[in-house]
Coordinates of N, CA and C in Angstrom, one line a residue:
M33 N 105.7 100.0 -131.4 CA 106.6 99.2 -130.8 C 107.5 100.0 -129.8
T34 N 107.7 99.5 -128.6 CA 108.4 100.2 -127.6 C 109.5 99.3 -127.0
Y35 N 110.7 99.8 -126.9 CA 111.9 99.2 -126.4 C 112.3 99.9 -125.1
Y36 N 112.6 99.2 -124.1 CA 113.1 99.8 -122.8 C 114.6 99.5 -122.7
V37 N 115.3 100.5 -122.2 CA 116.8 100.3 -122.0 C 117.0 100.5 -120.5
A38 N 117.7 99.6 -119.9 CA 118.0 99.6 -118.4 C 119.2 100.5 -118.2
D39 N 119.5 100.8 -116.9 CA 120.6 101.5 -116.4 C 121.9 100.8 -117.0
G40 N 123.0 101.6 -117.1 CA 124.2 101.0 -117.5 C 124.9 101.8 -118.6
S41 N 126.0 101.3 -119.1 CA 126.8 101.9 -120.1 C 126.7 101.1 -121.4
Y42 N 126.4 101.7 -122.5 CA 126.2 101.1 -123.8 C 127.0 101.8 -124.9
N43 N 127.4 101.1 -125.9 CA 127.9 101.8 -127.1 C 126.8 102.7 -127.7
G44 N 127.2 103.6 -128.6 CA 126.2 104.3 -129.3 C 125.4 103.4 -130.2
M45 N 124.4 103.9 -130.9 CA 123.6 103.0 -131.7 C 123.1 103.7 -132.9
T46 N 122.8 102.8 -133.9 CA 122.2 103.3 -135.2 C 120.8 102.8 -135.2
L47 N 119.8 103.7 -135.2 CA 118.4 103.3 -135.3 C 118.0 103.4 -136.7
N48 N 117.8 102.2 -137.3 CA 117.6 102.1 -138.7 C 116.5 101.1 -139.1
T49 N 115.6 100.8 -138.2 CA 114.4 100.0 -138.5 C 113.5 100.7 -139.4
A50 N 113.1 100.1 -140.5 CA 112.2 100.7 -141.4 C 110.8 101.0 -140.8
A51 N 110.4 102.2 -141.0 CA 109.1 102.6 -140.5 C 108.0 101.8 -141.2
S52 N 106.9 101.6 -140.4 CA 105.7 100.9 -140.9 C 104.6 102.0 -141.0
G53 N 104.6 102.6 -142.1 CA 103.6 103.7 -142.3 C 104.1 104.9 -141.4
T54 N 103.2 105.3 -140.5 CA 103.5 106.4 -139.5 C 103.6 105.9 -138.1
T55 N 103.7 104.5 -138.0 CA 103.8 103.9 -136.6 C 105.1 104.3 -136.0
L56 N 105.1 104.8 -134.8 CA 106.3 105.2 -134.1 C 107.0 104.0 -133.5
I57 N 108.3 104.1 -133.5 CA 109.2 103.2 -132.7 C 109.7 104.0 -131.6
T58 N 109.5 103.5 -130.4 CA 109.9 104.2 -129.2 C 111.0 103.5 -128.4
I59 N 112.0 104.3 -128.1 CA 113.1 103.8 -127.2 C 113.0 104.6 -125.9
K60 N 112.7 103.9 -124.8 CA 112.5 104.6 -123.5 C 113.5 104.1 -122.5
K61 N 113.9 105.0 -121.6 CA 114.7 104.6 -120.4 C 113.7 103.8 -119.5
A62 N 114.1 102.6 -119.1 CA 113.3 101.9 -118.2 C 113.4 102.6 -116.8
T63 N 112.3 102.8 -116.2 CA 112.2 103.3 -114.9 C 111.4 102.4 -114.0
V64 N 111.5 102.6 -112.7 CA 110.8 101.8 -111.7 C 109.3 101.8 -112.1
A65 N 108.8 103.0 -112.5 CA 107.3 103.2 -112.7 C 106.9 102.7 -114.1
D66 N 107.9 102.7 -115.1 CA 107.6 102.3 -116.5 C 108.7 101.5 -117.1
H67 N 108.6 100.2 -117.2 CA 109.7 99.3 -117.6 C 109.2 98.2 -118.5
G68 N 108.0 98.1 -118.9 CA 107.6 97.0 -119.7 C 107.2 95.8 -118.8
T69 N 107.4 94.6 -119.2 CA 107.0 93.4 -118.5 C 107.7 93.3 -117.1
A70 N 107.0 92.7 -116.2 CA 107.6 92.5 -114.8 C 108.4 91.2 -114.7
T71 N 108.3 90.4 -115.7 CA 109.1 89.1 -115.7 C 110.6 89.4 -115.8
G72 N 111.3 89.0 -114.8 CA 112.7 89.2 -114.7 C 113.2 90.6 -114.3
W73 N 112.2 91.5 -114.0 CA 112.5 92.9 -113.7 C 113.0 93.0 -112.2
S74 N 113.9 93.9 -112.0 CA 114.4 94.3 -110.7 C 114.4 95.9 -110.7
D75 N 113.9 96.5 -109.7 CA 113.9 98.0 -109.6 C 115.3 98.6 -109.8
T76 N 116.3 97.8 -109.5 CA 117.7 98.4 -109.7 C 118.0 98.6 -111.1
F77 N 117.3 98.0 -112.1 CA 117.5 98.2 -113.5 C 117.1 99.6 -114.0
G78 N 116.2 100.2 -113.2 CA 115.6 101.5 -113.6 C 115.8 102.6 -112.7
D79 N 116.7 102.6 -111.7 CA 116.8 103.7 -110.8 C 118.0 104.5 -111.0
G80 N 118.7 104.4 -112.2 CA 119.9 105.2 -112.5 C 119.8 105.7 -113.9
Q81 N 121.0 105.9 -114.5 CA 121.1 106.5 -115.8 C 121.6 105.5 -116.9
T82 N 121.1 105.6 -118.1 CA 121.6 104.9 -119.3 C 122.6 105.8 -120.0
V83 N 123.8 105.4 -120.2 CA 124.8 106.2 -120.8 C 125.3 105.5 -122.1
F84 N 125.2 106.3 -123.2 CA 125.6 105.8 -124.5 C 127.0 106.5 -124.7
T85 N 128.0 105.7 -125.0 CA 129.4 106.2 -125.1 C 129.8 106.7 -126.4
S86 N 128.9 106.8 -127.4 CA 129.1 107.4 -128.7 C 127.8 107.8 -129.3
Q87 N 127.8 108.3 -130.5 CA 126.7 108.8 -131.2 C 125.4 107.9 -131.2
V88 N 124.3 108.6 -131.1 CA 123.0 107.9 -131.4 C 122.5 108.5 -132.7
Y89 N 122.4 107.6 -133.7 CA 122.2 108.0 -135.1 C 120.8 107.4 -135.6
F90 N 120.0 108.3 -136.1 CA 118.7 108.0 -136.7 C 118.8 108.0 -138.2
S91 N 118.6 106.9 -138.8 CA 118.6 106.9 -140.3 C 117.3 106.5 -141.0
T92 N 116.2 106.3 -140.1 CA 114.9 106.1 -140.7 C 113.9 107.0 -139.9
N93 N 112.7 107.0 -140.4 CA 111.7 107.9 -139.9 C 110.9 107.3 -138.7
Y94 N 110.2 108.2 -138.0 CA 109.2 107.9 -136.9 C 109.8 107.2 -135.7
W95 N 110.6 108.0 -135.0 CA 111.2 107.6 -133.7 C 110.8 108.5 -132.6
V96 N 110.7 107.9 -131.4 CA 110.7 108.6 -130.1 C 111.9 108.1 -129.3
F97 N 112.7 109.0 -128.8 CA 113.9 108.6 -128.0 C 113.6 109.4 -126.7
D98 N 113.2 108.7 -125.6 CA 112.7 109.3 -124.4 C 113.4 108.8 -123.2
G99 N 114.2 109.6 -122.5 CA 114.9 109.3 -121.3 C 113.9 109.2 -120.1
Q100 N 112.7 109.7 -120.3 CA 111.6 109.7 -119.3 C 111.7 110.7 -118.1
V101 N 113.0 110.9 -117.7 CA 113.2 111.7 -116.5 C 114.3 112.7 -116.8
G102 N 114.3 113.8 -116.0 CA 115.4 114.8 -116.0 C 114.9 116.0 -116.8
G103 N 115.5 117.1 -116.4 CA 115.2 118.4 -117.0 C 114.0 119.0 -116.4
G104 N 113.8 120.3 -116.7 CA 112.6 121.0 -116.2 C 112.9 121.6 -114.8
P105 N 112.0 122.4 -114.3 CA 112.2 123.1 -113.0 C 112.2 122.0 -111.9
P106 N 113.1 122.1 -111.0 CA 114.2 122.9 -110.8 C 115.5 122.3 -111.2
S107 N 115.5 121.2 -112.1 CA 116.7 120.5 -112.3 C 117.0 120.4 -113.8
W108 N 117.2 121.6 -114.4 CA 117.5 121.7 -115.9 C 118.7 120.9 -116.3
T109 N 119.7 120.7 -115.4 CA 120.9 120.1 -115.8 C 121.2 118.8 -115.1
T110 N 120.2 118.1 -114.5 CA 120.5 116.9 -113.8 C 119.3 115.9 -114.0
G111 N 119.7 114.7 -113.6 CA 118.6 113.6 -113.5 C 118.1 113.0 -114.8
F112 N 118.8 113.2 -115.9 CA 118.3 112.7 -117.2 C 118.4 111.2 -117.3
G113 N 117.4 110.5 -117.9 CA 117.4 109.1 -118.1 C 118.5 108.6 -119.0
F114 N 118.6 109.4 -120.1 CA 119.6 109.1 -121.2 C 120.7 110.1 -121.2
K115 N 122.0 109.7 -121.3 CA 123.1 110.5 -121.4 C 123.9 110.0 -122.6
I116 N 124.3 110.9 -123.5 CA 125.2 110.5 -124.6 C 126.5 111.2 -124.5
Q117 N 127.6 110.5 -124.4 CA 128.9 111.1 -124.3 C 129.7 111.0 -125.6
V118 N 130.0 112.1 -126.2 CA 130.9 112.1 -127.4 C 132.1 112.9 -127.0
T119 N 132.9 112.3 -126.2 CA 134.0 113.0 -125.6 C 135.4 112.8 -126.3
G120 N 135.4 111.8 -127.3 CA 136.6 111.6 -128.0 C 136.7 112.6 -129.1
I121 N 138.0 112.8 -129.6 CA 138.2 113.9 -130.6 C 137.5 113.6 -131.9
S122 N 137.2 112.4 -132.2 CA 136.6 112.1 -133.6 C 135.2 111.5 -133.5
Q123 N 134.4 111.8 -132.4 CA 133.1 111.2 -132.3 C 132.0 111.9 -132.9
G124 N 132.1 113.2 -133.4 CA 131.0 113.8 -134.1 C 129.9 114.2 -133.1
A125 N 128.7 114.3 -133.7 CA 127.5 114.7 -133.0 C 127.1 113.7 -131.9
G126 N 126.4 114.2 -130.9 CA 125.9 113.3 -129.9 C 124.7 112.6 -130.5
V127 N 123.8 113.3 -131.1 CA 122.6 112.8 -131.8 C 122.6 113.3 -133.2
R128 N 122.5 112.3 -134.1 CA 122.5 112.7 -135.5 C 121.2 112.2 -136.2
V129 N 120.4 113.0 -136.8 CA 119.2 112.7 -137.6 C 119.6 112.9 -139.0
D130 N 119.6 111.9 -139.8 CA 120.2 111.9 -141.2 C 119.3 112.7 -142.1
T131 N 119.9 113.0 -143.3 CA 119.2 113.7 -144.3 C 117.9 113.1 -144.7
N132 N 116.8 113.9 -144.7 CA 115.5 113.4 -145.1 C 114.8 112.4 -144.1
V133 N 115.3 112.3 -142.9 CA 114.7 111.5 -141.9 C 113.8 112.4 -141.1
T134 N 112.5 112.0 -141.1 CA 111.5 112.9 -140.5 C 110.8 112.3 -139.3
N135 N 110.1 113.1 -138.5 CA 109.3 112.7 -137.4 C 110.1 112.0 -136.3
V136 N 111.1 112.7 -135.8 CA 112.0 112.2 -134.7 C 111.7 113.1 -133.5
T137 N 111.4 112.4 -132.3 CA 111.2 113.2 -131.1 C 112.3 112.7 -130.1
L138 N 113.0 113.7 -129.5 CA 114.1 113.5 -128.6 C 113.7 114.2 -127.3
R139 N 113.7 113.5 -126.2 CA 113.3 114.2 -124.9 C 114.0 113.5 -123.7
H140 N 114.2 114.4 -122.7 CA 114.8 113.9 -121.4 C 116.2 113.3 -121.7
F141 N 117.1 114.0 -122.2 CA 118.4 113.5 -122.5 C 119.5 114.5 -122.3
E142 N 120.7 114.1 -122.1 CA 121.9 114.9 -121.9 C 122.9 114.5 -123.0
V143 N 123.6 115.5 -123.5 CA 124.7 115.2 -124.4 C 125.9 115.9 -123.9
Q144 N 127.0 115.2 -123.6 CA 128.3 115.8 -123.2 C 129.3 115.7 -124.3
G145 N 129.8 116.8 -124.7 CA 130.8 116.9 -125.8 C 132.2 116.8 -125.3
N146 N 133.1 116.9 -126.3 CA 134.5 116.8 -125.9 C 135.2 118.1 -125.5
G147 N 134.4 119.2 -125.4 CA 134.9 120.4 -124.9 C 135.9 121.1 -125.8
G148 N 136.0 120.6 -127.1 CA 137.0 121.2 -128.0 C 136.7 122.7 -128.3
D149 N 137.7 123.3 -129.0 CA 137.5 124.7 -129.2 C 137.2 125.0 -130.7
G150 N 136.8 124.0 -131.5 CA 136.4 124.2 -132.8 C 137.5 124.5 -133.8
D151 N 138.8 124.0 -133.4 CA 140.0 124.3 -134.2 C 140.1 123.5 -135.4
G152 N 139.2 122.6 -135.7 CA 139.3 121.8 -136.9 C 140.0 120.5 -136.7
V153 N 140.4 120.2 -135.5 CA 141.0 118.9 -135.3 C 140.0 117.9 -134.9
G154 N 139.9 116.8 -135.7 CA 138.9 115.8 -135.5 C 137.5 116.2 -136.1
Q155 N 136.5 115.4 -135.9 CA 135.2 115.7 -136.4 C 134.6 116.9 -135.6
A156 N 133.6 117.6 -136.3 CA 132.9 118.6 -135.6 C 132.1 118.0 -134.5
N157 N 132.1 118.6 -133.3 CA 131.4 118.0 -132.2 C 130.2 118.9 -131.9
D158 N 129.0 118.4 -132.4 CA 127.8 119.1 -132.2 C 126.9 118.3 -131.3
G159 N 126.0 119.0 -130.5 CA 125.1 118.3 -129.6 C 124.1 117.5 -130.4
V160 N 123.2 118.1 -131.1 CA 122.2 117.5 -132.0 C 122.4 118.0 -133.4
A161 N 122.5 117.1 -134.3 CA 122.7 117.5 -135.7 C 121.5 117.0 -136.5
L162 N 120.6 117.9 -137.0 CA 119.5 117.5 -137.8 C 119.9 117.9 -139.3
Y163 N 120.1 117.0 -140.1 CA 120.6 117.2 -141.5 C 119.4 117.7 -142.3
P164 N 119.7 118.3 -143.5 CA 118.7 118.9 -144.4 C 117.6 117.8 -144.6
G165 N 116.4 118.3 -144.5 CA 115.2 117.5 -144.7 C 114.8 116.7 -143.4
A166 N 115.5 116.9 -142.3 CA 115.1 116.2 -141.1 C 114.0 117.0 -140.5
N167 N 112.8 116.9 -141.1 CA 111.7 117.8 -140.8 C 110.8 117.1 -139.7
N168 N 110.0 118.0 -139.1 CA 109.0 117.6 -138.1 C 109.7 116.9 -136.9
S169 N 110.7 117.5 -136.4 CA 111.5 116.9 -135.2 C 111.1 117.7 -134.0
T170 N 111.2 117.1 -132.8 CA 110.9 117.7 -131.6 C 112.1 117.4 -130.6
I171 N 112.6 118.5 -130.0 CA 113.7 118.3 -129.0 C 113.2 119.0 -127.7
S172 N 113.1 118.3 -126.6 CA 112.7 118.9 -125.4 C 113.4 118.3 -124.2
Y173 N 113.5 119.1 -123.1 CA 114.1 118.6 -121.9 C 115.5 118.1 -122.2
A174 N 116.4 118.9 -122.8 CA 117.7 118.5 -123.2 C 118.7 119.4 -122.5
Y175 N 119.8 118.7 -122.0 CA 120.9 119.5 -121.5 C 122.1 119.1 -122.3
I176 N 122.6 120.0 -123.1 CA 123.7 119.8 -124.1 C 124.8 120.7 -123.8
H177 N 126.0 120.2 -123.5 CA 127.1 121.0 -123.0 C 128.5 120.5 -123.4
D178 N 129.4 121.4 -123.3 CA 130.8 121.1 -123.6 C 131.1 120.7 -125.1
M179 N 130.3 121.2 -126.0 CA 130.4 120.9 -127.4 C 131.6 121.6 -128.0
G180 N 132.3 121.0 -128.9 CA 133.4 121.6 -129.6 C 133.0 122.6 -130.7
R181 N 131.8 122.5 -131.2 CA 131.3 123.4 -132.3 C 130.0 124.0 -131.9
T182 N 128.9 123.3 -131.9 CA 127.6 124.0 -131.7 C 126.7 123.1 -130.9
I183 N 125.7 123.6 -130.3 CA 124.7 122.9 -129.5 C 123.8 122.2 -130.5
F184 N 123.2 123.0 -131.4 CA 122.3 122.5 -132.4 C 122.8 122.8 -133.8
F185 N 122.8 121.8 -134.7 CA 123.1 122.0 -136.1 C 121.9 121.6 -136.8
I186 N 121.1 122.5 -137.3 CA 119.7 122.2 -137.7 C 119.6 122.6 -139.2
G187 N 119.2 121.5 -140.0 CA 119.0 121.8 -141.4 C 117.5 121.4 -141.8
G188 N 116.7 121.0 -140.8 CA 115.3 120.6 -141.0 C 114.4 121.8 -140.8
N189 N 113.1 121.5 -141.2 CA 112.1 122.5 -141.0 C 111.1 121.9 -140.0
N190 N 110.3 122.8 -139.4 CA 109.3 122.5 -138.4 C 109.9 121.7 -137.2
V191 N 110.9 122.3 -136.6 CA 111.6 121.8 -135.5 C 111.2 122.5 -134.2

């Protein structure tokens, strides 16, 4: 199953659809070249960035979260399909993969933190937090910056 997300600003989201065996659930940035059905489509829906204004949280297995564009030579810090902003003092991690949630792939995304100094005020501000048992995860083409604590908080194996 694949879901496409158009340009625009969205609240963060909790991805908690139960896995069907090992079947992947894919969230993709809609682009002019790849956007699903043509019915009702306008190229202006896929020519910019999708911005999530708080945490993207995975609480079930077998997900692909793919901004489709951005990163890589020569634009390691620009052009990402998905951007996650956790700029408030109590927003926590940009991406959180919960305890014992496995097989999550994250690619072509940016996380912008609150730029805190790790002084203990508010929640820890991490770029990507993979909790214990968050095994078999892949992170690629990511630009994670201005975090108040750490870029990666990793408790899983085979990452």
